[in-house]
Amino acid sequence: MSALQHFLKQPLSVSVRSTLRGAGQVMFQQSAWTGILFLAGIFWGAYECHTPAVAWGAVVGLVASTVAGMVINENFEQGIDGLWGFNGVLVGCAFPTFMGNCWQMWVALIFCSMLTTWVRHGFNNVMEPWKVNSLTFPFVFCTWMFLLASRYMFDMDGDELSKPVLALADSCRTLDTGFGALVIYWLKGIAQVFLINSWVTGAIFLVALAVCSRAAALYAALGSALSLAIAIAYGADASNIANGLFGFSPVLTAIAIGSTFYSITWKSAVWAVAAIVATVFIQAGMDGMMLPFGIPTLTGPFCVTTWLFLLPRYQMDKRADPDHSSWVKDIEEEENRQ
């Protein structure tokens, strides 16, 4: 029986719940309630910043990538767990952010969101021998290609992209380091996971994480705070710091290493802190590397760092041969142990 037939036989509530889980899985949370709150945070931030297309793009991308899983007969259980949708919802946020609000962009958004579902399957097959997952790299890779294409397909209107340059511009060093400002930067670092520049959205995301996993919420808060401290200490561009652009990849890395792929122990906590620090520098390095192309790094630094910290397959618990190719399986095993 195909995945589409499976879903058609399910009550509507099951399909809706599975789709909403796709939003939650961006931060490794298998919860429809977390997904609802993530979408609520996206809508708040998008309308606050007068970019409602980002919010609706998130919904369209989430639905399109989930439907793609049904159509191409992807693994039904992965669809139930929300693993078809998390790359698509990120595509839906990215396209209206970096391209113009025109019908060509919306058609490309739907196609690219659907593309991430089968690209994810392919990347996971490639990475299977190393027992790691492609994470959000299908979103990163596909979005990079479409953003580069927008420079040659002018009707997609890629004017929101930065201009390709070979040298670093003079950075802005004026930064408000008052307590209130630092809290806003910290929360924006969490909100920028979905490309939203709003501290209120960041607060909503923390609540959404805590609904499913208090450990994930704690590590998200730690990831953004530590990355903020490092960026300030090393004199990173003030505007990037103020907009939370050094926080979103470390937030994802912190959740992945600290509470998802490894059991929660003091060893994994130390490993997670090291991964957060590494992500900040990899983020800065990739920012410089992508300057000649004029496209954003997206969650690429998170993917690279998490792979680097999973591939050694160090033993953080009693598992002698850890398999990091699926985080859903690990969550289920942890629930059974509890």
CSV table of C-alpha atoms in Angstrom, one decimal:
chain,number,residue,atom,x,y,z
A,1,MET,CA,0.0,0.0,0.0
A,2,SER,CA,1.4,3.4,-0.9
A,3,ALA,CA,2.0,6.2,1.5
A,4,LEU,CA,-0.7,8.2,-0.1
A,5,GLN,CA,-3.2,5.4,0.3
A,6,HIS,CA,-2.1,5.1,4.0
A,7,PHE,CA,-2.8,8.7,4.6
A,8,LEU,CA,-6.1,8.7,2.8
A,9,LYS,CA,-7.3,5.9,5.1
A,10,GLN,CA,-6.3,7.9,8.2
A,11,PRO,CA,-8.6,10.3,10.0
A,12,LEU,CA,-8.0,13.9,9.0
A,13,SER,CA,-6.7,14.6,12.5
A,14,VAL,CA,-3.8,12.2,11.9
A,15,SER,CA,-2.8,13.9,8.7
A,16,VAL,CA,-3.0,17.3,10.3
A,17,ARG,CA,-1.0,16.2,13.3
A,18,SER,CA,1.7,14.6,11.1
A,19,THR,CA,2.0,17.8,9.0
A,20,LEU,CA,2.3,20.0,12.2
A,21,ARG,CA,5.0,17.6,13.5
A,22,GLY,CA,7.0,18.6,10.4
A,23,ALA,CA,7.4,22.1,11.7
A,24,GLY,CA,8.4,20.8,15.1
A,25,GLN,CA,11.0,18.5,13.6
A,26,VAL,CA,13.1,21.5,12.5
A,27,MET,CA,14.3,21.5,16.1
A,28,PHE,CA,14.0,17.7,16.5
A,29,GLN,CA,10.7,17.8,18.3
A,30,GLN,CA,8.1,15.1,17.4
A,31,SER,CA,5.2,17.1,18.7
A,32,ALA,CA,2.2,18.7,16.8
A,33,TRP,CA,1.8,21.2,19.7
A,34,THR,CA,5.4,22.3,19.3
A,35,GLY,CA,4.7,22.6,15.5
A,36,ILE,CA,1.6,24.8,16.2
A,37,LEU,CA,3.6,27.1,18.5
A,38,PHE,CA,6.4,27.3,16.0
A,39,LEU,CA,4.0,28.4,13.3
A,40,ALA,CA,2.4,30.9,15.7
A,41,GLY,CA,5.8,32.4,16.4
A,42,ILE,CA,6.5,32.6,12.6
A,43,PHE,CA,3.2,34.4,12.0
A,44,TRP,CA,3.8,36.8,14.9
A,45,GLY,CA,7.3,37.7,13.7
A,46,ALA,CA,6.5,37.8,10.0
A,47,TYR,CA,3.6,40.2,10.5
A,48,GLU,CA,5.6,42.2,13.1
A,49,CYS,CA,8.3,42.7,10.4
A,50,HIS,CA,5.7,43.4,7.7
A,51,THR,CA,6.6,40.3,5.7
A,52,PRO,CA,3.5,38.2,5.9
A,53,ALA,CA,4.6,36.2,2.8
A,54,VAL,CA,7.2,34.5,5.0
A,55,ALA,CA,4.5,33.1,7.3
A,56,TRP,CA,2.3,31.9,4.5
A,57,GLY,CA,5.4,30.6,2.7
A,58,ALA,CA,6.1,28.4,5.8
A,59,VAL,CA,2.7,26.9,5.6
A,60,VAL,CA,2.8,26.3,1.9
A,61,GLY,CA,6.3,24.8,2.1
A,62,LEU,CA,5.3,22.5,5.0
A,63,VAL,CA,2.2,21.2,3.2
A,64,ALA,CA,4.0,20.9,-0.2
A,65,SER,CA,6.9,18.8,1.2
A,66,THR,CA,4.5,16.6,3.2
A,67,VAL,CA,2.3,16.0,0.1
A,68,ALA,CA,5.4,15.1,-1.9
A,69,GLY,CA,6.2,12.3,0.6
A,70,MET,CA,2.7,10.9,0.0
A,71,VAL,CA,3.0,11.2,-3.8
A,72,ILE,CA,6.4,9.5,-4.2
A,73,ASN,CA,5.6,6.8,-1.6
A,74,GLU,CA,8.1,7.7,1.0
A,75,ASN,CA,8.2,5.7,4.2
A,76,PHE,CA,4.8,6.1,5.9
A,77,GLU,CA,6.2,6.0,9.4
A,78,GLN,CA,8.5,8.9,8.7
A,79,GLY,CA,5.5,10.8,7.4
A,80,ILE,CA,3.6,10.2,10.6
A,81,ASP,CA,6.7,11.4,12.6
A,82,GLY,CA,6.8,14.7,10.6
A,83,LEU,CA,10.1,13.9,8.8
A,84,TRP,CA,8.7,14.9,5.4
A,85,GLY,CA,8.0,18.5,6.3
A,86,PHE,CA,10.8,20.1,8.2
A,87,ASN,CA,13.0,20.9,5.2
A,88,GLY,CA,10.0,22.2,3.3
A,89,VAL,CA,8.9,24.7,6.0
A,90,LEU,CA,12.4,26.2,6.0
A,91,VAL,CA,12.3,26.6,2.2
A,92,GLY,CA,8.9,28.3,2.7
A,93,CYS,CA,10.5,30.8,5.1
A,94,ALA,CA,13.6,31.4,2.9
A,95,PHE,CA,12.1,32.1,-0.5
A,96,PRO,CA,9.9,35.1,0.5
A,97,THR,CA,12.8,36.4,2.6
A,98,PHE,CA,15.4,36.5,-0.2
A,99,MET,CA,13.2,36.7,-3.3
A,100,GLY,CA,10.4,39.0,-4.4
A,101,ASN,CA,6.7,38.2,-3.7
A,102,CYS,CA,5.7,37.2,-7.3
A,103,TRP,CA,3.9,34.2,-8.8
A,104,GLN,CA,7.2,32.8,-10.1
A,105,MET,CA,8.6,32.7,-6.6
A,106,TRP,CA,5.6,30.9,-5.3
A,107,VAL,CA,5.7,28.2,-8.0
A,108,ALA,CA,9.5,27.8,-7.3
A,109,LEU,CA,8.8,27.6,-3.6
A,110,ILE,CA,6.3,24.8,-4.0
A,111,PHE,CA,8.5,22.8,-6.3
A,112,CYS,CA,11.7,23.3,-4.2
A,113,SER,CA,9.8,22.3,-1.0
A,114,MET,CA,8.6,19.1,-2.6
A,115,LEU,CA,12.1,18.5,-4.0
A,116,THR,CA,13.6,18.5,-0.5
A,117,THR,CA,11.6,15.4,0.4
A,118,TRP,CA,13.2,13.1,-2.1
A,119,VAL,CA,16.6,14.9,-2.0
A,120,ARG,CA,16.6,14.1,1.8
A,121,HIS,CA,16.0,10.5,1.0
A,122,GLY,CA,19.0,10.5,-1.4
A,123,PHE,CA,21.3,12.3,1.0
A,124,ASN,CA,20.3,9.9,3.8
A,125,ASN,CA,21.2,7.0,1.5
A,126,VAL,CA,24.6,8.5,0.8
A,127,MET,CA,25.3,9.1,4.5
A,128,GLU,CA,23.9,5.7,5.7
A,129,PRO,CA,27.4,4.0,5.8
A,130,TRP,CA,28.5,6.6,8.3
A,131,LYS,CA,25.4,6.4,10.4
A,132,VAL,CA,24.5,10.1,10.3
A,133,ASN,CA,21.5,12.0,9.0
A,134,SER,CA,21.3,14.7,6.3
A,135,LEU,CA,19.6,17.0,8.9
A,136,THR,CA,18.5,20.2,7.2
A,137,PHE,CA,21.1,20.0,4.4
A,138,PRO,CA,18.4,19.2,1.7
A,139,PHE,CA,16.9,22.6,2.5
A,140,VAL,CA,20.3,24.3,2.4
A,141,PHE,CA,21.4,22.7,-0.8
A,142,CYS,CA,18.1,23.1,-2.7
A,143,THR,CA,17.7,26.7,-1.5
A,144,TRP,CA,21.3,27.6,-2.5
A,145,MET,CA,20.6,26.3,-6.0
A,146,PHE,CA,17.4,28.3,-6.4
A,147,LEU,CA,18.8,31.5,-5.0
A,148,LEU,CA,21.8,31.3,-7.4
A,149,ALA,CA,19.3,30.6,-10.2
A,150,SER,CA,17.4,33.8,-9.3
A,151,ARG,CA,20.4,35.8,-10.4
A,152,TYR,CA,19.9,34.5,-13.9
A,153,MET,CA,16.1,34.1,-13.9
A,154,PHE,CA,15.2,37.7,-13.2
A,155,ASP,CA,11.5,37.3,-12.8
A,156,MET,CA,12.1,35.4,-9.5
A,157,ASP,CA,13.5,38.8,-8.2
A,158,GLY,CA,16.5,37.9,-6.1
A,159,ASP,CA,17.2,41.6,-5.2
A,160,GLU,CA,16.9,40.8,-1.5
A,161,LEU,CA,20.1,38.8,-1.7
A,162,SER,CA,23.4,40.5,-0.8
A,163,LYS,CA,25.7,41.6,-3.7
A,164,PRO,CA,28.6,39.2,-4.5
A,165,VAL,CA,31.8,40.7,-3.2
A,166,LEU,CA,35.4,39.5,-2.9
A,167,ALA,CA,36.5,41.4,0.2
A,168,LEU,CA,34.9,41.9,3.6
A,169,ALA,CA,33.2,45.2,4.0
A,170,ASP,CA,34.0,47.4,7.0
A,171,SER,CA,32.0,45.8,9.9
A,172,CYS,CA,29.8,47.8,12.2
A,173,ARG,CA,31.3,47.8,15.7
A,174,THR,CA,28.7,49.9,17.6
A,175,LEU,CA,26.7,47.6,19.8
A,176,ASP,CA,24.3,48.2,22.7
A,177,THR,CA,25.5,45.8,25.4
A,178,GLY,CA,22.9,46.7,28.0
A,179,PHE,CA,21.1,43.8,29.7
A,180,GLY,CA,17.8,44.5,27.9
A,181,ALA,CA,19.5,44.6,24.5
A,182,LEU,CA,21.4,41.4,25.2
A,183,VAL,CA,18.2,39.6,26.0
A,184,ILE,CA,16.7,40.7,22.8
A,185,TYR,CA,19.8,39.6,20.8
A,186,TRP,CA,19.6,36.2,22.6
A,187,LEU,CA,16.0,35.6,21.8
A,188,LYS,CA,16.4,36.7,18.2
A,189,GLY,CA,19.2,34.1,17.8
A,190,ILE,CA,16.5,31.4,18.5
A,191,ALA,CA,13.9,33.0,16.3
A,192,GLN,CA,16.3,33.2,13.3
A,193,VAL,CA,16.2,29.4,13.0
A,194,PHE,CA,13.1,30.1,10.9
A,195,LEU,CA,14.6,33.4,9.5
A,196,ILE,CA,12.4,35.5,11.8
A,197,ASN,CA,13.9,38.7,13.2
A,198,SER,CA,11.7,39.0,16.4
A,199,TRP,CA,12.6,38.5,20.0
A,200,VAL,CA,8.9,37.7,20.8
A,201,THR,CA,9.1,34.8,18.3
A,202,GLY,CA,12.2,33.6,20.1
A,203,ALA,CA,10.3,33.5,23.4
A,204,ILE,CA,7.5,31.6,21.7
A,205,PHE,CA,10.0,29.1,20.3
A,206,LEU,CA,11.4,28.5,23.8
A,207,VAL,CA,7.9,27.8,25.1
A,208,ALA,CA,7.3,25.5,22.1
A,209,LEU,CA,10.4,23.5,22.9
A,210,ALA,CA,9.6,23.2,26.6
A,211,VAL,CA,6.2,21.8,25.7
A,212,CYS,CA,7.9,18.8,24.2
A,213,SER,CA,11.4,18.7,25.9
A,214,ARG,CA,12.7,20.9,28.7
A,215,ALA,CA,16.2,19.7,27.9
A,216,ALA,CA,15.8,20.9,24.3
A,217,ALA,CA,14.6,24.3,25.5
A,218,LEU,CA,17.5,24.6,27.9
A,219,TYR,CA,20.1,23.7,25.2
A,220,ALA,CA,18.5,26.1,22.7
A,221,ALA,CA,18.8,28.9,25.3
A,222,LEU,CA,22.4,27.9,26.0
A,223,GLY,CA,23.3,27.7,22.3
A,224,SER,CA,22.0,31.2,21.6
A,225,ALA,CA,23.6,32.7,24.8
A,226,LEU,CA,27.0,31.1,24.3
A,227,SER,CA,27.2,32.0,20.6
A,228,LEU,CA,26.2,35.6,21.5
A,229,ALA,CA,29.0,35.9,24.1
A,230,ILE,CA,31.6,34.5,21.6
A,231,ALA,CA,30.5,36.8,18.8
A,232,ILE,CA,30.8,39.8,21.1
A,233,ALA,CA,34.1,38.7,22.6
A,234,TYR,CA,35.6,38.3,19.1
A,235,GLY,CA,34.3,41.5,17.7
A,236,ALA,CA,31.9,40.1,15.1
A,237,ASP,CA,29.7,42.5,13.0
A,238,ALA,CA,27.4,44.3,15.4
A,239,SER,CA,24.4,44.3,13.0
A,240,ASN,CA,24.7,40.5,12.6
A,241,ILE,CA,24.9,40.1,16.4
A,242,ALA,CA,21.9,42.4,17.0
A,243,ASN,CA,19.8,40.5,14.5
A,244,GLY,CA,20.6,37.1,16.0
A,245,LEU,CA,22.5,35.9,13.0
A,246,PHE,CA,25.2,34.2,15.0
A,247,GLY,CA,22.7,32.3,17.1
A,248,PHE,CA,20.4,30.1,15.0
A,249,SER,CA,23.0,27.5,13.8
A,250,PRO,CA,24.4,27.1,17.4
A,251,VAL,CA,20.9,26.7,18.7
A,252,LEU,CA,20.3,23.7,16.4
A,253,THR,CA,23.7,22.2,17.1
A,254,ALA,CA,23.1,22.5,20.8
A,255,ILE,CA,19.8,20.7,20.6
A,256,ALA,CA,21.2,18.0,18.3
A,257,ILE,CA,24.3,17.2,20.3
A,258,GLY,CA,23.0,18.0,23.8
A,259,SER,CA,19.6,16.3,23.9
A,260,THR,CA,18.9,14.5,20.6
A,261,PHE,CA,21.6,12.2,19.3
A,262,TYR,CA,23.4,11.6,22.6
A,263,SER,CA,21.9,10.7,26.0
A,264,ILE,CA,21.7,13.6,28.4
A,265,THR,CA,24.9,13.2,30.5
A,266,TRP,CA,27.7,15.5,31.7
A,267,LYS,CA,29.8,14.1,28.9
A,268,SER,CA,27.3,15.0,26.2
A,269,ALA,CA,26.9,18.5,27.9
A,270,VAL,CA,30.6,19.1,27.5
A,271,TRP,CA,30.5,17.8,23.9
A,272,ALA,CA,27.5,20.1,23.2
A,273,VAL,CA,29.3,23.2,24.5
A,274,ALA,CA,32.3,22.4,22.4
A,275,ALA,CA,30.0,22.0,19.4
A,276,ILE,CA,28.4,25.3,20.0
A,277,VAL,CA,31.7,27.1,20.1
A,278,ALA,CA,32.8,25.3,16.9
A,279,THR,CA,29.6,26.3,15.2
A,280,VAL,CA,30.2,30.0,15.8
A,281,PHE,CA,33.5,29.9,14.1
A,282,ILE,CA,32.3,27.7,11.3
A,283,GLN,CA,29.4,30.1,10.8
A,284,ALA,CA,31.8,33.1,10.5
A,285,GLY,CA,34.0,31.1,8.1
A,286,MET,CA,31.1,30.0,5.9
A,287,ASP,CA,29.8,33.6,5.9
A,288,GLY,CA,33.1,34.7,4.4
A,289,MET,CA,33.2,31.7,2.0
A,290,MET,CA,29.7,32.5,0.7
A,291,LEU,CA,30.4,36.3,0.2
A,292,PRO,CA,31.6,35.9,-3.4
A,293,PHE,CA,28.3,34.2,-4.2
A,294,GLY,CA,26.2,36.6,-2.4
A,295,ILE,CA,24.0,34.0,-0.8
A,296,PRO,CA,23.3,33.2,2.9
A,297,THR,CA,24.8,30.2,4.7
A,298,LEU,CA,21.3,29.3,6.0
A,299,THR,CA,21.7,26.3,8.4
A,300,GLY,CA,24.8,25.0,6.6
A,301,PRO,CA,27.1,25.7,9.6
A,302,PHE,CA,24.8,23.6,11.9
A,303,CYS,CA,24.9,20.7,9.4
A,304,VAL,CA,28.7,20.8,9.1
A,305,THR,CA,29.4,21.1,12.8
A,306,THR,CA,26.9,18.4,13.8
A,307,TRP,CA,28.3,16.0,11.3
A,308,LEU,CA,31.8,16.7,12.6
A,309,PHE,CA,30.7,16.0,16.2
A,310,LEU,CA,28.7,12.8,15.3
A,311,LEU,CA,31.1,11.2,12.8
A,312,PRO,CA,33.7,10.3,15.5
A,313,ARG,CA,30.9,8.3,17.2
A,314,TYR,CA,32.3,8.8,20.6
A,315,GLN,CA,30.6,6.7,23.3
A,316,MET,CA,28.6,9.1,25.5
A,317,ASP,CA,26.5,6.4,27.0
A,318,LYS,CA,26.3,2.6,27.2
A,319,ARG,CA,25.7,2.2,23.4
A,320,ALA,CA,28.9,0.7,22.0
A,321,ASP,CA,28.1,1.4,18.4
A,322,PRO,CA,25.8,4.5,18.3
A,323,ASP,CA,23.7,5.0,15.2
A,324,HIS,CA,22.9,8.7,14.5
A,325,SER,CA,21.0,8.2,11.3
A,326,SER,CA,17.6,8.8,13.0
A,327,TRP,CA,16.7,10.9,15.9
A,328,VAL,CA,13.1,9.6,16.1
A,329,LYS,CA,14.3,6.1,17.0
A,330,ASP,CA,16.4,7.5,19.8
A,331,ILE,CA,13.4,9.5,21.2
A,332,GLU,CA,11.2,6.4,21.2
A,333,GLU,CA,13.9,4.3,22.9
A,334,GLU,CA,14.3,7.0,25.6
A,335,GLU,CA,10.5,7.1,26.1
A,336,ASN,CA,10.6,3.2,26.5
A,337,ARG,CA,13.4,3.4,29.1
A,338,GLN,CA,11.5,6.1,31.0
